[in-house]
């Protein structure tokens, strides 16, 4: 059995003030119940970097059932791996049982139940089945000792992202690890090991066999945690980008701007939704398809077919929950509503649930492509001025002079598209 290098509190200098008290209490309770338990993974890595971890994970010798017996409030979750969630108000501590890796010669076992039980392992095995060396450090908050089986401390020092063990094997076992490399590069600014870089094309091909729902989880981790622009720039530079986002130009300036925008919103404590990013990432593709369909279909039909096809091609790879695909559609519809304003529809447009998100895309279009600049300025002003001034602005619009309803409406083509129900 390999011996870990043990670092004391004086050596690793983790600031105890950054450690979540619930994480510590879960470790203590497991110790009291006679089990081994450590903080592990991203939280230890972030603590060593002096950053406040976003969540705390615990690894233990207790099985999920034993964890459940130890904590009344534990809930067992997970399909691929059963883990326990111990809840303290809104704070959830994830407790996972030591496991052995997929290449420990157990996958040939034919009995499903035993296979699963056999996957539990020792602390050492748990360390070696983790992805990056910097993610496999174990910290005992009760003694302050840190255990390193894989030279993770050295790599952390070098800001180096390397897999534990053979790179090709680790990619074969789980190609999502390549995507995780890009994510940690973006989040931490670490360098990716050359061996991993060399296998990115191979990993890209393998990612097509990953369940779309899991890739949507990764999407959220990449872009919804405050380092979206950096994650996008990292991803856009690799062959993984066009596999994951077949309808998005890796060089798109509007996508980059949307990512930066998302980061700023998170920084400012404003709400963000994957629906908006999806709308922007697929916008150019949607619009190109719309133009093509428009050659021999009505605007309404063209819009509907373009939405359908754009979303379907993306969802072949990555699942998009319905509420977010609907959000994207509404943001696209909102573009023509914003563009084709007249005295009758302006108020309705402004009070639409997607007005703000639609306006945000309009702003990105105006600022990155210099298109619809006048429209964007009009709406900016409209939101800024008093009710009376708004009324005056509306009067200037087509149909603003006469308040009478017209019998025969003749709208510009794109306005018709905008009136389609979503
Ligand atoms: P973050 O700060 O973004 O949460 P993290 O390192 O904690 O980063 P998680 O996805 O929360 O990332 O995973 C927790 C830990 O589980 C990782 O640090 C790693 O040790 C292990 N792990 C996660 N995914 C994999 C994987 N695909 N293969 C091997 N180990 C993994
Ligand atoms: Mg984590």
CSV table of C-alpha atoms and ligand atoms in Angstrom, one decimal:
chain,number,residue,atom,x,y,z
A,1,UNK,CA,0.0,0.0,0.0
A,2,UNK,CA,1.3,3.4,-0.9
A,3,UNK,CA,2.1,5.7,2.1
A,4,UNK,CA,0.7,9.2,1.9
A,5,UNK,CA,2.8,12.3,2.6
A,6,UNK,CA,1.3,14.0,5.6
A,7,UNK,CA,1.3,17.7,5.9
A,8,UNK,CA,0.8,19.5,9.3
A,9,UNK,CA,-1.2,22.7,9.8
A,10,UNK,CA,2.1,24.7,9.9
A,11,UNK,CA,3.1,23.2,6.6
A,12,UNK,CA,-0.1,23.5,4.6
A,13,UNK,CA,-1.3,26.8,6.3
A,14,UNK,CA,-5.0,26.2,5.6
A,15,UNK,CA,-6.9,29.0,7.2
A,16,UNK,CA,-9.4,27.3,9.6
A,17,UNK,CA,-11.7,30.4,9.3
A,18,UNK,CA,-12.5,29.5,5.7
A,19,UNK,CA,-13.8,26.0,6.7
A,20,UNK,CA,-17.5,25.5,6.9
A,21,UNK,CA,-18.5,24.5,10.5
A,22,UNK,CA,-21.1,22.0,9.2
A,23,UNK,CA,-18.4,20.2,7.2
A,24,UNK,CA,-16.3,19.9,10.3
A,25,UNK,CA,-19.3,18.7,12.4
A,26,UNK,CA,-20.1,16.0,9.8
A,27,UNK,CA,-16.5,14.7,10.0
A,28,UNK,CA,-16.6,14.8,13.8
A,29,UNK,CA,-19.8,12.9,14.0
A,30,UNK,CA,-18.5,10.2,11.7
A,31,UNK,CA,-15.4,9.9,13.8
A,32,UNK,CA,-17.5,9.5,16.9
A,33,UNK,CA,-19.5,6.8,15.2
A,34,UNK,CA,-16.2,5.0,14.6
A,35,UNK,CA,-15.6,5.8,10.9
A,36,UNK,CA,-12.8,7.4,9.0
A,37,UNK,CA,-13.8,10.8,7.5
A,38,UNK,CA,-12.0,13.7,5.7
A,39,UNK,CA,-12.8,16.8,3.8
A,40,UNK,CA,-11.8,16.1,0.2
A,41,UNK,CA,-11.7,17.4,-3.4
A,42,UNK,CA,-12.4,20.9,-4.5
A,43,UNK,CA,-12.9,22.3,-1.0
A,44,UNK,CA,-9.4,21.2,0.1
A,45,UNK,CA,-7.9,22.4,-3.1
A,46,UNK,CA,-9.6,25.8,-2.8
A,47,UNK,CA,-8.6,26.1,0.9
A,48,UNK,CA,-5.0,25.5,0.0
A,49,UNK,CA,-5.3,28.3,-2.5
A,50,UNK,CA,-6.7,30.6,0.1
A,51,UNK,CA,-10.1,30.7,-1.5
A,52,UNK,CA,-13.4,30.2,0.1
A,53,UNK,CA,-14.8,26.8,-1.2
A,54,UNK,CA,-18.3,26.9,-2.7
A,55,UNK,CA,-19.2,23.6,-1.1
A,56,UNK,CA,-17.7,21.0,1.2
A,57,UNK,CA,-17.4,17.3,0.3
A,58,UNK,CA,-16.7,14.6,2.9
A,59,UNK,CA,-15.2,11.2,2.1
A,60,UNK,CA,-15.7,8.4,4.6
A,61,UNK,CA,-15.3,4.7,5.3
A,62,UNK,CA,-19.0,4.6,6.3
A,63,UNK,CA,-21.4,3.2,3.6
A,64,UNK,CA,-24.3,5.4,2.5
A,65,UNK,CA,-26.6,3.4,4.8
A,66,UNK,CA,-24.2,3.9,7.8
A,67,UNK,CA,-24.1,7.6,7.0
A,68,UNK,CA,-27.9,7.6,7.0
A,69,UNK,CA,-27.9,5.9,10.4
A,70,UNK,CA,-25.4,8.5,11.8
A,71,UNK,CA,-27.3,11.5,10.6
A,72,UNK,CA,-31.1,11.7,10.9
A,73,UNK,CA,-31.2,14.4,8.2
A,74,UNK,CA,-29.1,12.5,5.7
A,75,UNK,CA,-30.8,11.7,2.3
A,76,UNK,CA,-29.4,9.1,-0.1
A,77,UNK,CA,-29.1,10.4,-3.7
A,78,UNK,CA,-27.4,9.5,-6.9
A,79,UNK,CA,-27.9,6.9,-9.6
A,80,UNK,CA,-24.4,6.3,-10.8
A,81,UNK,CA,-23.0,6.5,-7.3
A,82,UNK,CA,-25.0,6.5,-4.1
A,83,UNK,CA,-24.0,9.3,-1.8
A,84,UNK,CA,-25.5,10.9,1.2
A,85,UNK,CA,-26.6,14.5,1.5
A,86,UNK,CA,-26.5,15.9,5.0
A,87,UNK,CA,-28.6,19.1,5.1
A,88,UNK,CA,-28.1,22.1,7.4
A,89,UNK,CA,-30.7,24.6,6.3
A,90,UNK,CA,-29.7,25.6,2.7
A,91,UNK,CA,-26.2,24.1,3.2
A,92,UNK,CA,-25.7,20.6,2.0
A,93,UNK,CA,-22.6,18.5,2.8
A,94,UNK,CA,-22.1,15.7,0.3
A,95,UNK,CA,-20.8,12.6,2.0
A,96,UNK,CA,-19.4,9.9,-0.3
A,97,UNK,CA,-18.1,6.5,0.7
A,98,UNK,CA,-14.5,5.6,-0.2
A,99,UNK,CA,-14.6,3.9,-3.6
A,100,UNK,CA,-12.1,2.1,-5.8
A,101,UNK,CA,-11.5,3.1,-9.4
A,102,UNK,CA,-13.0,1.6,-12.5
A,103,UNK,CA,-9.8,-0.2,-13.4
A,104,UNK,CA,-9.3,-2.0,-10.2
A,105,UNK,CA,-10.3,-5.3,-11.8
A,106,UNK,CA,-13.9,-5.2,-10.6
A,107,UNK,CA,-15.8,-4.4,-13.7
A,108,UNK,CA,-15.7,-8.0,-14.9
A,109,UNK,CA,-17.9,-9.1,-12.0
A,110,UNK,CA,-21.2,-10.3,-13.3
A,111,UNK,CA,-23.4,-9.8,-10.3
A,112,UNK,CA,-24.8,-6.3,-10.3
A,113,UNK,CA,-25.4,-6.0,-6.6
A,114,UNK,CA,-22.0,-7.3,-5.6
A,115,UNK,CA,-20.3,-5.2,-8.2
A,116,UNK,CA,-21.8,-2.1,-6.6
A,117,UNK,CA,-20.9,-3.1,-3.0
A,118,UNK,CA,-17.4,-4.1,-4.1
A,119,UNK,CA,-16.8,-0.7,-5.5
A,120,UNK,CA,-16.4,0.6,-2.0
A,121,UNK,CA,-12.8,0.8,-1.1
A,122,UNK,CA,-10.2,2.1,1.2
A,123,UNK,CA,-8.9,5.7,1.6
A,124,UNK,CA,-5.9,4.9,-0.6
A,125,UNK,CA,-8.2,3.5,-3.4
A,126,UNK,CA,-10.4,6.5,-3.1
A,127,UNK,CA,-7.5,8.8,-3.6
A,128,UNK,CA,-6.4,7.0,-6.8
A,129,UNK,CA,-9.8,6.9,-8.4
A,130,UNK,CA,-10.2,10.7,-8.3
A,131,UNK,CA,-9.5,12.7,-11.4
A,132,UNK,CA,-6.7,15.3,-10.9
A,133,UNK,CA,-3.9,15.1,-8.4
A,134,UNK,CA,-4.9,18.5,-7.0
A,135,UNK,CA,-8.4,17.1,-6.4
A,136,UNK,CA,-7.3,14.1,-4.3
A,137,UNK,CA,-6.1,15.8,-1.1
A,138,UNK,CA,-7.7,14.7,2.2
A,139,UNK,CA,-7.9,17.0,5.1
A,140,UNK,CA,-8.8,16.0,8.7
A,141,UNK,CA,-10.2,19.2,10.3
A,142,UNK,CA,-10.0,17.7,13.7
A,143,UNK,CA,-6.2,17.2,13.7
A,144,UNK,CA,-5.3,19.7,10.9
A,145,UNK,CA,-3.4,17.0,9.0
A,146,UNK,CA,-3.5,16.8,5.2
A,147,UNK,CA,-2.9,13.5,3.4
A,148,UNK,CA,-1.5,13.3,-0.1
A,149,UNK,CA,-1.1,10.0,-1.9
A,150,UNK,CA,-0.7,11.4,-5.4
A,151,UNK,CA,1.8,14.3,-5.2
A,152,UNK,CA,-1.2,16.7,-5.4
A,153,UNK,CA,0.6,19.3,-3.2
A,154,UNK,CA,3.5,19.5,-5.7
A,155,UNK,CA,1.1,20.0,-8.6
A,156,UNK,CA,-0.9,22.6,-6.7
A,157,UNK,CA,2.4,24.4,-6.1
A,158,UNK,CA,3.1,24.3,-9.8
A,159,UNK,CA,-0.5,25.2,-10.7
A,160,UNK,CA,-0.5,22.0,-12.8
A,161,UNK,CA,-3.6,20.0,-13.8
A,162,UNK,CA,-2.6,16.3,-14.3
A,163,UNK,CA,-4.6,13.2,-14.0
A,164,UNK,CA,-3.7,10.5,-11.5
A,165,UNK,CA,-2.4,7.6,-13.4
A,166,UNK,CA,-2.3,7.0,-17.2
A,167,UNK,CA,-4.0,9.9,-19.1
A,168,UNK,CA,-5.5,7.8,-21.9
A,169,UNK,CA,-6.9,5.3,-19.5
A,170,UNK,CA,-8.5,8.1,-17.4
A,171,UNK,CA,-10.0,9.7,-20.5
A,172,UNK,CA,-11.4,6.3,-21.7
A,173,UNK,CA,-13.0,5.7,-18.3
A,174,UNK,CA,-14.7,9.1,-18.4
A,175,UNK,CA,-14.1,11.6,-21.2
A,176,UNK,CA,-15.9,14.3,-19.1
A,177,UNK,CA,-12.7,14.6,-17.2
A,178,UNK,CA,-11.2,16.4,-20.2
A,179,UNK,CA,-14.0,18.9,-20.0
A,180,UNK,CA,-13.3,19.2,-16.3
A,181,UNK,CA,-9.6,20.0,-17.1
A,182,UNK,CA,-10.8,22.9,-19.2
A,183,UNK,CA,-13.1,24.0,-16.4
A,184,UNK,CA,-10.4,24.0,-13.8
A,185,UNK,CA,-8.0,25.7,-16.1
A,186,UNK,CA,-10.6,28.5,-16.4
A,187,UNK,CA,-11.6,28.5,-12.7
A,188,UNK,CA,-8.1,28.3,-11.2
A,189,UNK,CA,-5.8,29.5,-14.0
A,190,UNK,CA,-3.8,26.3,-13.8
A,191,UNK,CA,-1.9,24.8,-16.8
A,192,UNK,CA,-3.2,21.6,-18.3
A,193,UNK,CA,-0.7,18.8,-18.6
A,194,UNK,CA,0.6,18.3,-22.2
A,195,UNK,CA,-0.6,14.7,-22.1
A,196,UNK,CA,-4.1,15.8,-21.6
A,197,UNK,CA,-3.9,18.6,-24.2
A,198,UNK,CA,-2.7,16.0,-26.7
A,199,UNK,CA,-5.8,13.9,-26.0
A,200,UNK,CA,-8.4,16.6,-26.3
A,201,UNK,CA,-9.4,15.6,-29.9
A,202,UNK,CA,-9.8,12.0,-28.8
A,203,UNK,CA,-11.8,13.1,-25.7
A,204,UNK,CA,-14.0,15.3,-28.0
A,205,UNK,CA,-15.0,12.3,-30.0
A,206,UNK,CA,-15.7,10.3,-26.9
A,207,UNK,CA,-17.9,13.0,-25.4
A,208,UNK,CA,-20.6,12.2,-28.0
A,209,UNK,CA,-21.4,9.1,-26.0
A,210,UNK,CA,-22.0,10.9,-22.7
A,211,UNK,CA,-25.6,11.2,-21.7
A,212,UNK,CA,-26.9,14.6,-22.7
A,213,UNK,CA,-28.3,15.3,-19.2
A,214,UNK,CA,-24.8,14.9,-17.7
A,215,UNK,CA,-23.4,17.4,-20.3
A,216,UNK,CA,-26.0,19.9,-19.3
A,217,UNK,CA,-24.8,19.6,-15.7
A,218,UNK,CA,-21.3,20.3,-16.9
A,219,UNK,CA,-22.7,23.3,-18.9
A,220,UNK,CA,-23.9,24.8,-15.7
A,221,UNK,CA,-20.7,24.2,-13.9
A,222,UNK,CA,-18.7,25.8,-16.8
A,223,UNK,CA,-20.9,28.9,-17.3
A,224,UNK,CA,-23.0,29.6,-14.3
A,225,UNK,CA,-20.4,29.9,-11.5
A,226,UNK,CA,-18.8,33.2,-12.3
A,227,UNK,CA,-16.0,32.3,-14.7
A,228,UNK,CA,-18.0,31.8,-17.9
A,229,UNK,CA,-15.9,34.1,-20.1
A,230,UNK,CA,-12.7,32.3,-19.2
A,231,UNK,CA,-14.4,28.9,-19.5
A,232,UNK,CA,-15.7,29.8,-23.0
A,233,UNK,CA,-12.4,31.1,-24.2
A,234,UNK,CA,-10.7,28.0,-22.9
A,235,UNK,CA,-13.2,25.7,-24.5
A,236,UNK,CA,-13.4,27.7,-27.8
A,237,UNK,CA,-9.7,27.0,-28.3
A,238,UNK,CA,-10.2,23.2,-28.3
A,239,UNK,CA,-11.9,20.6,-30.6
A,240,UNK,CA,-14.4,19.9,-27.7
A,241,UNK,CA,-16.2,23.2,-28.5
A,242,UNK,CA,-17.7,22.2,-31.8
A,243,UNK,CA,-18.7,18.8,-30.5
A,244,UNK,CA,-20.5,20.2,-27.5
A,245,UNK,CA,-21.9,23.2,-29.4
A,246,UNK,CA,-22.3,22.2,-33.0
A,247,UNK,CA,-24.4,25.3,-33.8
A,248,UNK,CA,-22.1,27.9,-32.2
A,249,UNK,CA,-19.2,29.6,-33.8
A,250,UNK,CA,-16.2,29.3,-31.4
A,251,UNK,CA,-15.1,32.8,-32.5
A,252,UNK,CA,-18.5,34.4,-32.0
A,253,UNK,CA,-18.0,37.8,-30.3
A,254,UNK,CA,-21.6,38.0,-29.1
A,255,UNK,CA,-21.2,34.7,-27.2
A,256,UNK,CA,-18.1,35.9,-25.6
A,257,UNK,CA,-19.9,39.2,-24.6
A,258,UNK,CA,-22.8,37.2,-23.2
A,259,UNK,CA,-20.4,35.1,-21.1
A,260,UNK,CA,-18.7,38.3,-19.7
A,261,UNK,CA,-22.1,39.7,-19.0
A,262,UNK,CA,-23.1,36.6,-17.1
A,263,UNK,CA,-20.0,36.9,-14.9
A,264,UNK,CA,-20.7,40.5,-14.2
A,265,UNK,CA,-24.3,39.7,-13.2
A,266,UNK,CA,-23.1,37.0,-10.8
A,267,UNK,CA,-20.5,39.4,-9.4
A,268,UNK,CA,-23.3,41.9,-8.8
A,269,UNK,CA,-25.5,39.3,-7.2
A,270,UNK,CA,-28.1,39.5,-10.0
A,271,UNK,CA,-30.0,36.4,-11.1
A,272,UNK,CA,-28.7,34.4,-14.1
A,273,UNK,CA,-30.3,31.7,-16.2
A,274,UNK,CA,-28.8,29.1,-18.6
A,275,UNK,CA,-31.8,30.0,-20.8
A,276,UNK,CA,-30.3,33.3,-21.7
A,277,UNK,CA,-26.8,31.9,-22.6
A,278,UNK,CA,-28.5,29.2,-24.7
A,279,UNK,CA,-30.5,31.9,-26.5
A,280,UNK,CA,-27.3,33.8,-27.3
A,281,UNK,CA,-25.2,30.8,-28.2
A,282,UNK,CA,-27.8,29.6,-30.7
A,283,UNK,CA,-28.9,33.0,-31.9
A,284,UNK,CA,-26.7,33.2,-35.0
A,285,UNK,CA,-27.6,29.7,-36.1
A,286,UNK,CA,-31.3,30.4,-35.5
A,287,UNK,CA,-31.2,33.5,-37.6
A,288,UNK,CA,-29.3,31.9,-40.4
A,289,UNK,CA,-31.9,29.1,-40.6
A,290,UNK,CA,-34.7,31.6,-40.3
A,291,UNK,CA,-33.4,33.5,-43.4
A,292,UNK,CA,-33.1,30.3,-45.3
A,293,UNK,CA,-36.6,29.0,-44.5
A,294,UNK,CA,-37.9,32.5,-45.3
A,295,UNK,CA,-37.1,32.0,-49.0
A,296,UNK,CA,-40.1,29.8,-49.3
A,297,UNK,CA,-42.0,29.9,-46.1
A,298,UNK,CA,-44.0,32.5,-44.2
A,299,UNK,CA,-42.1,34.3,-41.4
A,300,UNK,CA,-44.2,32.5,-38.8
A,301,UNK,CA,-43.4,29.1,-40.3
A,302,UNK,CA,-39.8,30.0,-40.8
A,303,UNK,CA,-39.4,31.1,-37.2
A,304,UNK,CA,-41.0,27.9,-35.9
A,305,UNK,CA,-39.0,25.6,-38.1
A,306,UNK,CA,-35.7,27.4,-37.4
A,307,UNK,CA,-36.4,27.2,-33.6
A,308,UNK,CA,-37.2,23.6,-33.9
A,309,UNK,CA,-34.1,22.7,-35.9
A,310,UNK,CA,-31.6,24.8,-34.0
A,311,UNK,CA,-32.7,23.5,-30.6
A,312,UNK,CA,-32.9,19.9,-31.9
A,313,UNK,CA,-29.4,19.9,-33.2
A,314,UNK,CA,-28.0,21.2,-29.9
A,315,UNK,CA,-30.1,18.8,-27.9
A,316,UNK,CA,-28.7,15.8,-29.7
A,317,UNK,CA,-25.6,16.5,-27.7
A,318,UNK,CA,-26.7,18.3,-24.6
A,319,UNK,CA,-30.1,18.1,-22.9
A,320,UNK,CA,-31.8,21.4,-22.4
A,321,UNK,CA,-34.6,21.3,-19.9
A,322,UNK,CA,-37.8,22.6,-21.4
A,323,UNK,CA,-38.1,25.7,-19.3
A,324,UNK,CA,-34.7,26.9,-20.7
A,325,UNK,CA,-35.5,26.0,-24.4
A,326,UNK,CA,-38.8,27.9,-24.0
A,327,UNK,CA,-36.9,30.8,-22.5
A,328,UNK,CA,-34.5,30.8,-25.6
A,329,UNK,CA,-37.5,30.8,-28.0
A,330,UNK,CA,-39.1,33.6,-26.2
A,331,UNK,CA,-35.9,35.7,-26.3
A,332,UNK,CA,-35.7,35.1,-30.0
A,333,UNK,CA,-39.3,36.1,-30.6
A,334,UNK,CA,-38.7,39.1,-28.5
A,335,UNK,CA,-36.2,40.3,-31.1
A,336,UNK,CA,-38.7,40.9,-33.8
A,337,UNK,CA,-41.2,42.4,-31.3
A,338,UNK,CA,-38.5,44.9,-30.2
A,339,UNK,CA,-37.6,45.6,-33.8
A,340,UNK,CA,-41.1,46.1,-35.2
A,341,UNK,CA,-42.5,48.5,-32.7
A,342,UNK,CA,-45.6,50.4,-33.3
A,343,UNK,CA,-48.0,52.5,-31.2
A,344,UNK,CA,-50.2,49.5,-30.5
A,345,UNK,CA,-47.7,46.8,-29.5
A,346,UNK,CA,-45.1,48.7,-27.5
A,347,UNK,CA,-46.7,48.5,-24.1
A,348,UNK,CA,-47.5,44.9,-24.6
A,349,UNK,CA,-43.9,44.2,-25.6
A,350,UNK,CA,-42.5,46.1,-22.6
A,351,UNK,CA,-44.6,44.1,-20.1
A,352,UNK,CA,-43.8,40.7,-21.6
A,353,UNK,CA,-42.0,38.4,-19.1
A,354,UNK,CA,-39.1,38.1,-21.5
A,355,UNK,CA,-38.8,41.8,-22.3
A,356,UNK,CA,-35.7,42.3,-20.2
A,357,UNK,CA,-33.9,39.2,-21.5
A,358,UNK,CA,-34.9,40.1,-25.1
A,359,UNK,CA,-33.6,43.6,-24.5
A,360,UNK,CA,-30.3,42.2,-23.1
A,361,UNK,CA,-29.8,40.2,-26.4
A,362,UNK,CA,-30.7,43.3,-28.4
A,363,UNK,CA,-28.0,45.2,-26.5
A,364,UNK,CA,-25.5,42.5,-27.2
A,365,UNK,CA,-26.4,42.7,-30.9
A,366,UNK,CA,-26.1,46.5,-31.0
A,367,UNK,CA,-22.9,46.6,-29.1
A,368,UNK,CA,-21.0,43.7,-30.7
A,369,UNK,CA,-22.5,43.8,-34.3
A,370,UNK,CA,-23.7,47.4,-34.4
A,371,UNK,CA,-27.0,46.1,-35.7
A,372,UNK,CA,-30.4,47.5,-34.6
A,373,UNK,CA,-28.5,50.3,-32.8
A,374,UNK,CA,-31.4,52.7,-33.2
A,375,UNK,CA,-33.9,50.2,-31.9
A,376,UNK,CA,-31.7,49.5,-28.9
A,377,UNK,CA,-31.3,53.2,-28.2
A,378,UNK,CA,-35.0,53.7,-28.5
A,379,UNK,CA,-35.8,51.0,-26.0
A,380,UNK,CA,-33.0,52.2,-23.7
A,381,UNK,CA,-34.6,55.6,-23.6
A,382,UNK,CA,-38.1,54.3,-23.3
A,383,UNK,CA,-37.1,52.5,-20.1
A,384,UNK,CA,-35.4,55.6,-18.7
A,385,UNK,CA,-38.1,58.2,-19.2
A,386,UNK,CA,-41.3,59.2,-17.3
A,387,UNK,CA,-44.7,57.8,-18.2
A,388,UNK,CA,-45.6,61.0,-20.0
A,389,UNK,CA,-42.4,61.0,-22.1
A,390,UNK,CA,-43.1,57.3,-22.9
A,391,UNK,CA,-46.5,58.3,-24.2
A,392,UNK,CA,-44.8,61.0,-26.4
A,393,UNK,CA,-42.4,58.4,-27.8
A,394,UNK,CA,-45.2,56.1,-28.6
A,395,UNK,CA,-47.1,58.8,-30.5
A,396,UNK,CA,-44.1,59.2,-32.8
A,397,UNK,CA,-44.3,55.5,-33.8
A,398,UNK,CA,-46.3,54.2,-36.8
A,399,UNK,CA,-50.0,54.3,-35.8
A,400,UNK,CA,-49.3,56.8,-33.1
A,401,UNK,CA,-51.2,59.7,-34.6
A,402,UNK,CA,-54.5,57.9,-34.9
A,403,UNK,CA,-55.7,55.7,-32.1
A,404,UNK,CA,-58.3,54.1,-34.3
A,405,UNK,CA,-58.1,50.4,-34.9
A,406,UNK,CA,-57.3,49.6,-38.5
A,407,UNK,CA,-59.4,46.9,-40.2
A,408,UNK,CA,-56.9,45.6,-42.6
A,409,UNK,CA,-53.5,45.1,-41.0
A,410,UNK,CA,-50.5,44.9,-43.1
A,411,UNK,CA,-47.4,44.2,-41.2
A,412,UNK,CA,-43.8,43.8,-42.2
A,413,UNK,CA,-42.9,40.2,-42.6
A,414,UNK,CA,-40.8,39.9,-39.4
A,415,UNK,CA,-43.6,41.5,-37.3
A,416,UNK,CA,-45.9,38.7,-38.3
A,417,UNK,CA,-43.3,36.2,-37.0
A,418,UNK,CA,-43.2,38.0,-33.7
A,419,UNK,CA,-46.9,37.6,-33.2
A,420,UNK,CA,-46.8,33.8,-33.2
A,421,UNK,CA,-47.7,32.2,-29.9
A,422,UNK,CA,-44.7,30.8,-28.2
B,1,LIG,P1,-15.7,22.6,-7.7
B,1,LIG,O1,-14.9,23.6,-6.9
B,1,LIG,O2,-16.1,23.2,-9.0
B,1,LIG,O3,-16.9,22.0,-7.0
B,1,LIG,P2,-14.6,20.0,-7.4
B,1,LIG,O4,-13.2,19.5,-7.6
B,1,LIG,O5,-15.2,20.0,-6.0
B,1,LIG,O6,-14.7,21.4,-8.0
B,1,LIG,P3,-16.8,18.3,-8.1
B,1,LIG,O7,-17.5,18.1,-9.4
B,1,LIG,O8,-17.6,18.9,-7.0
B,1,LIG,O9,-15.5,19.2,-8.4
B,1,LIG,O10,-16.2,16.9,-7.6
B,1,LIG,C1,-15.7,16.7,-6.3
B,1,LIG,C2,-14.5,15.7,-6.3
B,1,LIG,O11,-14.9,14.5,-6.8
B,1,LIG,C3,-13.4,16.2,-7.3
B,1,LIG,O12,-12.6,17.1,-6.6
B,1,LIG,C4,-12.7,14.9,-7.6
B,1,LIG,O13,-11.9,14.4,-6.5
B,1,LIG,C5,-13.9,13.9,-7.7
B,1,LIG,N1,-14.5,13.8,-9.0
B,1,LIG,C6,-15.5,14.5,-9.6
B,1,LIG,N2,-15.7,14.1,-10.8
B,1,LIG,C7,-14.9,13.1,-11.1
B,1,LIG,C8,-14.6,12.3,-12.3
B,1,LIG,N3,-15.3,12.5,-13.4
B,1,LIG,N4,-13.6,11.4,-12.2
B,1,LIG,C9,-12.9,11.2,-11.0
B,1,LIG,N5,-13.1,12.0,-9.9
B,1,LIG,C10,-14.0,12.9,-10.0
B,2,LIG,MG1,-17.2,20.4,-5.3
